[in-house]
Backbone as numpy.savetxt, mean C-alpha at the origin, in Angstrom:
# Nx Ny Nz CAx CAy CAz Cx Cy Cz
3.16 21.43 -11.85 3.21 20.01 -12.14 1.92 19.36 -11.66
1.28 18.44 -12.12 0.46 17.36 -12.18 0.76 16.47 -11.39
-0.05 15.55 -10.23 0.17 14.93 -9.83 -1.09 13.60 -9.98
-0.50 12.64 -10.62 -1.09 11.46 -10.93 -0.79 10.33 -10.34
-2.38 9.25 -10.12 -1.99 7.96 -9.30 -2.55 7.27 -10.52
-1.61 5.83 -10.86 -2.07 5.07 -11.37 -1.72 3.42 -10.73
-3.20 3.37 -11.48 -3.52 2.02 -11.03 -3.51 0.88 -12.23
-2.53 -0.44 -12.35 -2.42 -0.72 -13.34 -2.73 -2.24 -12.57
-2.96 -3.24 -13.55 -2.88 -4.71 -13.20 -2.71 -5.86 -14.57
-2.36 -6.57 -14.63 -2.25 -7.11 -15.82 -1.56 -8.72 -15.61
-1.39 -9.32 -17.20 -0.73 -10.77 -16.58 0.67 -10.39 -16.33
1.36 -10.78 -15.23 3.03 -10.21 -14.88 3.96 -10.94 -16.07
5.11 -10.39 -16.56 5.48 -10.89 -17.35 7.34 -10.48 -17.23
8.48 -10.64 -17.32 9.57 -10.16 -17.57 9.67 -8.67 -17.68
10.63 -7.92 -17.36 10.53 -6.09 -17.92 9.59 -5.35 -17.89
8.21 -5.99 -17.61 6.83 -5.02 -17.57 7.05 -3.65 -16.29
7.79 -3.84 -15.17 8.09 -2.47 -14.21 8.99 -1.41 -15.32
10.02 -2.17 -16.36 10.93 -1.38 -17.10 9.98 -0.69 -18.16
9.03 -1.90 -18.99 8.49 -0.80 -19.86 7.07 0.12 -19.31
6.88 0.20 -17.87 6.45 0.95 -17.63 7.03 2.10 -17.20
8.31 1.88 -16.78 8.97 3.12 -16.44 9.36 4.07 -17.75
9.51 2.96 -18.63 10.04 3.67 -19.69 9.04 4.54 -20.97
7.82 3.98 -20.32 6.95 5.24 -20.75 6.81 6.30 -19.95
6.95 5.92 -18.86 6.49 7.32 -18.20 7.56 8.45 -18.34
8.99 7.92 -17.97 10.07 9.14 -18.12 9.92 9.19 -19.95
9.49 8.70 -20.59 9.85 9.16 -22.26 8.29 10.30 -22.80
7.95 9.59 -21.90 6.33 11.18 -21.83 6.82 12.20 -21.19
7.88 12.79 -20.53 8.39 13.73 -19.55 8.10 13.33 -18.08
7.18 12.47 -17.67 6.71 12.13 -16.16 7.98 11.45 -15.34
7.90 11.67 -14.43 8.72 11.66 -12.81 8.04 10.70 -12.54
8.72 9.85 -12.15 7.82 8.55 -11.14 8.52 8.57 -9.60
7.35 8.92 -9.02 7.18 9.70 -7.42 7.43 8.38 -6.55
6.49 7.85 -6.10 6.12 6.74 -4.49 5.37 5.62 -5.61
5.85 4.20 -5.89 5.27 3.26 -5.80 5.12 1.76 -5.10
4.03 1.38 -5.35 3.93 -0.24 -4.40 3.54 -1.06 -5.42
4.63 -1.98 -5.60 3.99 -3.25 -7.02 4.24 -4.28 -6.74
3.67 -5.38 -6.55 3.21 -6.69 -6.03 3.09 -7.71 -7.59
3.58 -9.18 -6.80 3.26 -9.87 -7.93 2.08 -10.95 -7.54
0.92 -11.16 -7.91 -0.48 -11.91 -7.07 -0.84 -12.65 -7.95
-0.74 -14.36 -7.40 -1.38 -14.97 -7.93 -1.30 -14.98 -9.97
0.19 -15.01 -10.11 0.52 -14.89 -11.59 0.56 -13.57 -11.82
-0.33 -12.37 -11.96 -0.48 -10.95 -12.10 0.35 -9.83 -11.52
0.23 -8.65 -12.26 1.47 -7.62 -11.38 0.12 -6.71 -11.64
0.48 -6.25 -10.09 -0.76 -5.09 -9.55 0.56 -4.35 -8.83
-0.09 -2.65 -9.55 0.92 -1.61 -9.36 0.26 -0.71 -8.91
0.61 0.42 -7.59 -0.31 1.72 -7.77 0.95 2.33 -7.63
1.39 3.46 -8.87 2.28 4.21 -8.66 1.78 5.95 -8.78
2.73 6.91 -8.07 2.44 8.28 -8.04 3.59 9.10 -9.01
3.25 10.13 -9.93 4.33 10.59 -10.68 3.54 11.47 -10.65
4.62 12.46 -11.28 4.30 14.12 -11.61 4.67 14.28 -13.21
3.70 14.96 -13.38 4.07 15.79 -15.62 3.41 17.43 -15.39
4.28 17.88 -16.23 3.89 18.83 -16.53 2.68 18.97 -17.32
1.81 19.96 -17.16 0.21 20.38 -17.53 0.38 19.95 -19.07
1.42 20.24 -19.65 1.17 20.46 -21.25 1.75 18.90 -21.60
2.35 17.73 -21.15 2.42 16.51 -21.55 1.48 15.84 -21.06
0.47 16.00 -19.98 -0.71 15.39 -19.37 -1.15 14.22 -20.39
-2.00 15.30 -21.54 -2.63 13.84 -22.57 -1.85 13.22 -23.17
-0.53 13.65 -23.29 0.47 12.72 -23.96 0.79 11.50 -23.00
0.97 11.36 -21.67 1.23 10.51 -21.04 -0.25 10.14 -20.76
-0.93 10.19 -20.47 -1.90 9.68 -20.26 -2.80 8.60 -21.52
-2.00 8.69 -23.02 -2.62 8.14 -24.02 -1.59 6.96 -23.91
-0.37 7.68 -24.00 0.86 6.45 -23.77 0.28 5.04 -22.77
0.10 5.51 -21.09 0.40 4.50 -20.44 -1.52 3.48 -20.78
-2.46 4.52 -21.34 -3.57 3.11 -21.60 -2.82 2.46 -22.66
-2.06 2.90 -24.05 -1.65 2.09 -24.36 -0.59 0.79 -24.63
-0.08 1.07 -22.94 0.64 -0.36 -22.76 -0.21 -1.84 -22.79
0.21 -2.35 -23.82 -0.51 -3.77 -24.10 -0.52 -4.88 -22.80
-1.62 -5.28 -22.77 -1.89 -6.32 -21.39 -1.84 -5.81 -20.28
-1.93 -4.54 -19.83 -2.42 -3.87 -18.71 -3.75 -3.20 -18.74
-4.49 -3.06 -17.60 -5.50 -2.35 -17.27 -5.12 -1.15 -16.76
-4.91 -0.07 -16.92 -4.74 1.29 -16.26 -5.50 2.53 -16.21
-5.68 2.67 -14.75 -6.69 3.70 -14.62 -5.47 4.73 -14.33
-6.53 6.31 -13.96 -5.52 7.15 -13.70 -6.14 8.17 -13.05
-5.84 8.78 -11.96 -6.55 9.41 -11.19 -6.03 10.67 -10.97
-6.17 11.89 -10.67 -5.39 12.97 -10.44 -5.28 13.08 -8.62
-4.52 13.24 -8.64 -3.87 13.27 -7.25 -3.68 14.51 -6.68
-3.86 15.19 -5.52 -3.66 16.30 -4.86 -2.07 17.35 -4.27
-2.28 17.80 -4.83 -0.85 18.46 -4.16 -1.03 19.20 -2.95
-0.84 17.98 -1.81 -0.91 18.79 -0.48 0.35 19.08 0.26
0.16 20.03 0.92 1.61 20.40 1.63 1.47 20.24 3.32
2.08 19.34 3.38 2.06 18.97 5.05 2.76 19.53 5.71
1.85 20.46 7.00 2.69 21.48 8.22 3.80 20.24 9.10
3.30 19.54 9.49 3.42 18.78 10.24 3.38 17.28 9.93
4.30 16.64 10.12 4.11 15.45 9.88 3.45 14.36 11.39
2.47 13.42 10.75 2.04 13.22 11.59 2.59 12.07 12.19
1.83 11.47 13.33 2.90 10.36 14.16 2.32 9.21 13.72
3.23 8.56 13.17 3.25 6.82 13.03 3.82 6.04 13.46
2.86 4.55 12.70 3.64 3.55 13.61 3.74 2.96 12.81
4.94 1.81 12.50 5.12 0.62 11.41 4.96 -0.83 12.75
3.91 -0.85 12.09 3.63 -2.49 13.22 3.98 -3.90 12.42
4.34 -4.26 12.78 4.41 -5.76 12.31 3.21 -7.18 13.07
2.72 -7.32 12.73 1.66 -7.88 13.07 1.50 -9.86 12.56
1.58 -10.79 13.50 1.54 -11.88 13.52 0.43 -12.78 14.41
-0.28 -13.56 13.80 -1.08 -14.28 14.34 -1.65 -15.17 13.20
-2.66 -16.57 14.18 -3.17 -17.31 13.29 -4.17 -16.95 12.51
-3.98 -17.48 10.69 -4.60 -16.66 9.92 -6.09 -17.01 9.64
-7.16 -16.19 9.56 -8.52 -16.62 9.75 -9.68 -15.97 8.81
-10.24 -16.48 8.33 -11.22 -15.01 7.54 -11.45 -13.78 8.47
-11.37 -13.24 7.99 -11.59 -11.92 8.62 -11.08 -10.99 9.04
-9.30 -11.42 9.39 -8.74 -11.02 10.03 -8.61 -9.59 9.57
-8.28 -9.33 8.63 -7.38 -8.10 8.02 -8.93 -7.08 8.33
-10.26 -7.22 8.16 -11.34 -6.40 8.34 -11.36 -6.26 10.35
-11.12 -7.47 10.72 -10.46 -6.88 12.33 -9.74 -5.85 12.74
-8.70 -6.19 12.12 -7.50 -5.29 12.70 -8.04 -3.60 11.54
-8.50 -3.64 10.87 -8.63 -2.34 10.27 -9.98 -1.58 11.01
-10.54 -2.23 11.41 -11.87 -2.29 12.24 -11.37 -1.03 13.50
-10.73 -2.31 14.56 -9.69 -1.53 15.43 -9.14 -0.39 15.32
-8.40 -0.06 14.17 -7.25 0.79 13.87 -8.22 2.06 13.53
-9.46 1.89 12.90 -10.44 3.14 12.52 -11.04 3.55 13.70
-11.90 2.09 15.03 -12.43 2.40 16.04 -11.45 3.93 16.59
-10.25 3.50 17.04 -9.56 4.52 17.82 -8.54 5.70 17.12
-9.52 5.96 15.78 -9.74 7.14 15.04 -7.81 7.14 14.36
-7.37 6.17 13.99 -5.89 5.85 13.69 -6.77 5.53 11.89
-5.40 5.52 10.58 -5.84 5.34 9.44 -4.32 4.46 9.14
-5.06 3.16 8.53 -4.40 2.49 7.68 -3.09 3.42 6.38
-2.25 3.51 6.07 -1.83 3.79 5.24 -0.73 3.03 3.93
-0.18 2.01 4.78 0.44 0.84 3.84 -0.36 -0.32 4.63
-0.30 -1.22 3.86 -0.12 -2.20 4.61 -0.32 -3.56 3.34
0.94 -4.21 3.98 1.19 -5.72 3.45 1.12 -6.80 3.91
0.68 -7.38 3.58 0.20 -8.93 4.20 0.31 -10.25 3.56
0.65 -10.98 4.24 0.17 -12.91 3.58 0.33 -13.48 4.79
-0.03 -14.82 3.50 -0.12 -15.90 4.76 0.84 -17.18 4.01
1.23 -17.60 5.15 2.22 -18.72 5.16 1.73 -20.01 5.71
2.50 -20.57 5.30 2.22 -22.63 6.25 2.96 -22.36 7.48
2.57 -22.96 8.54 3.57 -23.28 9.79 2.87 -24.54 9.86
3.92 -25.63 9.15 3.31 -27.26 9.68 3.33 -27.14 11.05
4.14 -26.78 11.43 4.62 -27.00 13.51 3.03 -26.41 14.17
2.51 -25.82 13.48 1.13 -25.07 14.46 -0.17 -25.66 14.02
0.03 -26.05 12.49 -1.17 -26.77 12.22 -2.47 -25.93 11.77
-2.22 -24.85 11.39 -2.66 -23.48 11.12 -1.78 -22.50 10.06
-2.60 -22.33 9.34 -1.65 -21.25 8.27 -1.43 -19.53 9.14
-0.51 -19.38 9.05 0.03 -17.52 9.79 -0.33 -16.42 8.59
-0.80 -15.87 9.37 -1.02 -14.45 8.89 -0.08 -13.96 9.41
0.61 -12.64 8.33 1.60 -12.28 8.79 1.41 -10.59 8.20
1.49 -9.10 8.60 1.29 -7.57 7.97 2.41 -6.97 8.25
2.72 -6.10 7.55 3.29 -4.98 8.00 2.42 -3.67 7.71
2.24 -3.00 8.45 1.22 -1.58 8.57 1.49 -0.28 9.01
1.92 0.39 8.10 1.74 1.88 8.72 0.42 2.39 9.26
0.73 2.82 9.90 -0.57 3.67 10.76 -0.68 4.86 11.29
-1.14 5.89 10.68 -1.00 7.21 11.07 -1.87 7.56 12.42
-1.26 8.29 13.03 -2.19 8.38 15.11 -2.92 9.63 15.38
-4.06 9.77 15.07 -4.30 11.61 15.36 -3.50 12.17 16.35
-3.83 13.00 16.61 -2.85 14.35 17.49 -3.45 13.95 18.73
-2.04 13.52 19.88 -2.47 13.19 20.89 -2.86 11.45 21.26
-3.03 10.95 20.11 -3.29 9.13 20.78 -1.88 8.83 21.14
-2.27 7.73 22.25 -0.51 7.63 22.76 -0.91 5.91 21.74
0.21 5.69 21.35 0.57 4.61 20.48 0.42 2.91 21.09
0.73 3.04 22.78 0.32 1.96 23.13 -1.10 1.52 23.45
-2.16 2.49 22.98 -3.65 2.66 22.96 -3.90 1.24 21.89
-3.44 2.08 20.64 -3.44 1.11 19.05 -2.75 -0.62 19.13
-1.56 -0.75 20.04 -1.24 -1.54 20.21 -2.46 -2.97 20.86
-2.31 -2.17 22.25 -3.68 -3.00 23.36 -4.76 -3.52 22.75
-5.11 -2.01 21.73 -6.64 -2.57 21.46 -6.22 -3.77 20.25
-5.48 -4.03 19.60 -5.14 -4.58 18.02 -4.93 -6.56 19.15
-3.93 -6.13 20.06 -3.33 -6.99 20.69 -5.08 -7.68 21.52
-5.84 -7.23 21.80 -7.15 -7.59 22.50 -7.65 -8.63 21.25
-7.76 -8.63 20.53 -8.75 -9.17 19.30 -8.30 -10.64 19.67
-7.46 -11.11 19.84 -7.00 -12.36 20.13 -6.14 -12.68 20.84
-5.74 -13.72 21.30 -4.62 -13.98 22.42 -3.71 -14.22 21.27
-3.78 -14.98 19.88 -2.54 -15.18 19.62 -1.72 -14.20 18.37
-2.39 -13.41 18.51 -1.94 -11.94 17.55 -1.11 -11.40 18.55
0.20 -11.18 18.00 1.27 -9.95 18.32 1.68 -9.58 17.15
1.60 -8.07 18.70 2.05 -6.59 17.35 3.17 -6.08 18.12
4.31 -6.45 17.10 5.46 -5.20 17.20 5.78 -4.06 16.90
6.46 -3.27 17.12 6.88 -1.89 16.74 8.14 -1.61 16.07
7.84 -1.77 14.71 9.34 -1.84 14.25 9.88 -0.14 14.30
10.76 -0.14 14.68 11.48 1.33 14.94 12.16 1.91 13.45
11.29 3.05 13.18 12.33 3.95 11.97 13.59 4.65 12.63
């Protein structure tokens, strides 16, 4: 099996997740791990599926030709993980500022940790007088960082950033 990432974006519209699904299982493709967002009017999708070698160009002609999407398509790796590695799902709150999100990723690379989800906005808080930034972030830990390392340093950048640890 084939393993494909696609990247789609377009104007969002009613059923557009359905008739994308419904090309992909009618090409033979499996739809694996996706994240689809609706931004600013638009639906931005990166989803992962698997096809077999011999429907490849068939699905692959199908999903460019869904009308009013942009879709790229990338081939994806089939890796097999010994070990799963240690994460953290942080939840992350503070006042929202340019820059912030290149901070905290800044941090998270300094002490050799990798971004792997992460969601974000920002909200009004009339009561603060400041719009909130608000993430949720997976974060994978090399072998051996103890987790309250990632915390301290993320938690240093400002006094009014807190990071929780939401528990799987």
């Amino acid at each position: 099996m084939k393993q494909l990432i696609l990247t789609l974006i377009g104007k969002d519209q009613p059923g557009l997740v359905e008739k994308i699904s419904s090309t992909i299982l009618s090409h033979h493709g499996n739809w694996l791990t996706s994240n689809l967002s609706h931004l600013a009017g638009h639906f931005a999708g990166i989803i992962q599926i698997e096809v077999a070698e011999e429907h490849l160009q068939e699905i692959q002609d199908a999903l460019h030709a869904l009308p009013g999407l942009d879709v790229k398509i990338e081939s994806g790796e089939n890796v097999q993980v010994q070990d799963e590695p240690d994460t953290l799902n942080l939840i992350i709150t503070g006042n929202d500022r340019p820059g912030i999100v290149q901070e905290l990723a800044s941090v998270i690379r300094h002490k050799g940790a990798n971004i792997t989800h992460l969601t974000s906005k920002q909200r009004s808080a009339p009561n603060w007088g400041l719009p909130i930034f608000s993430a949720f972030a997976t974060v994978t830990l090399p072998a051996g960082m103890v987790k309250e390392n990632v915390i301290d340093a993320l938690e240093s950048i400002t006094s009014d950033l807190i990071v929780d640890i939401e528990e799987s």
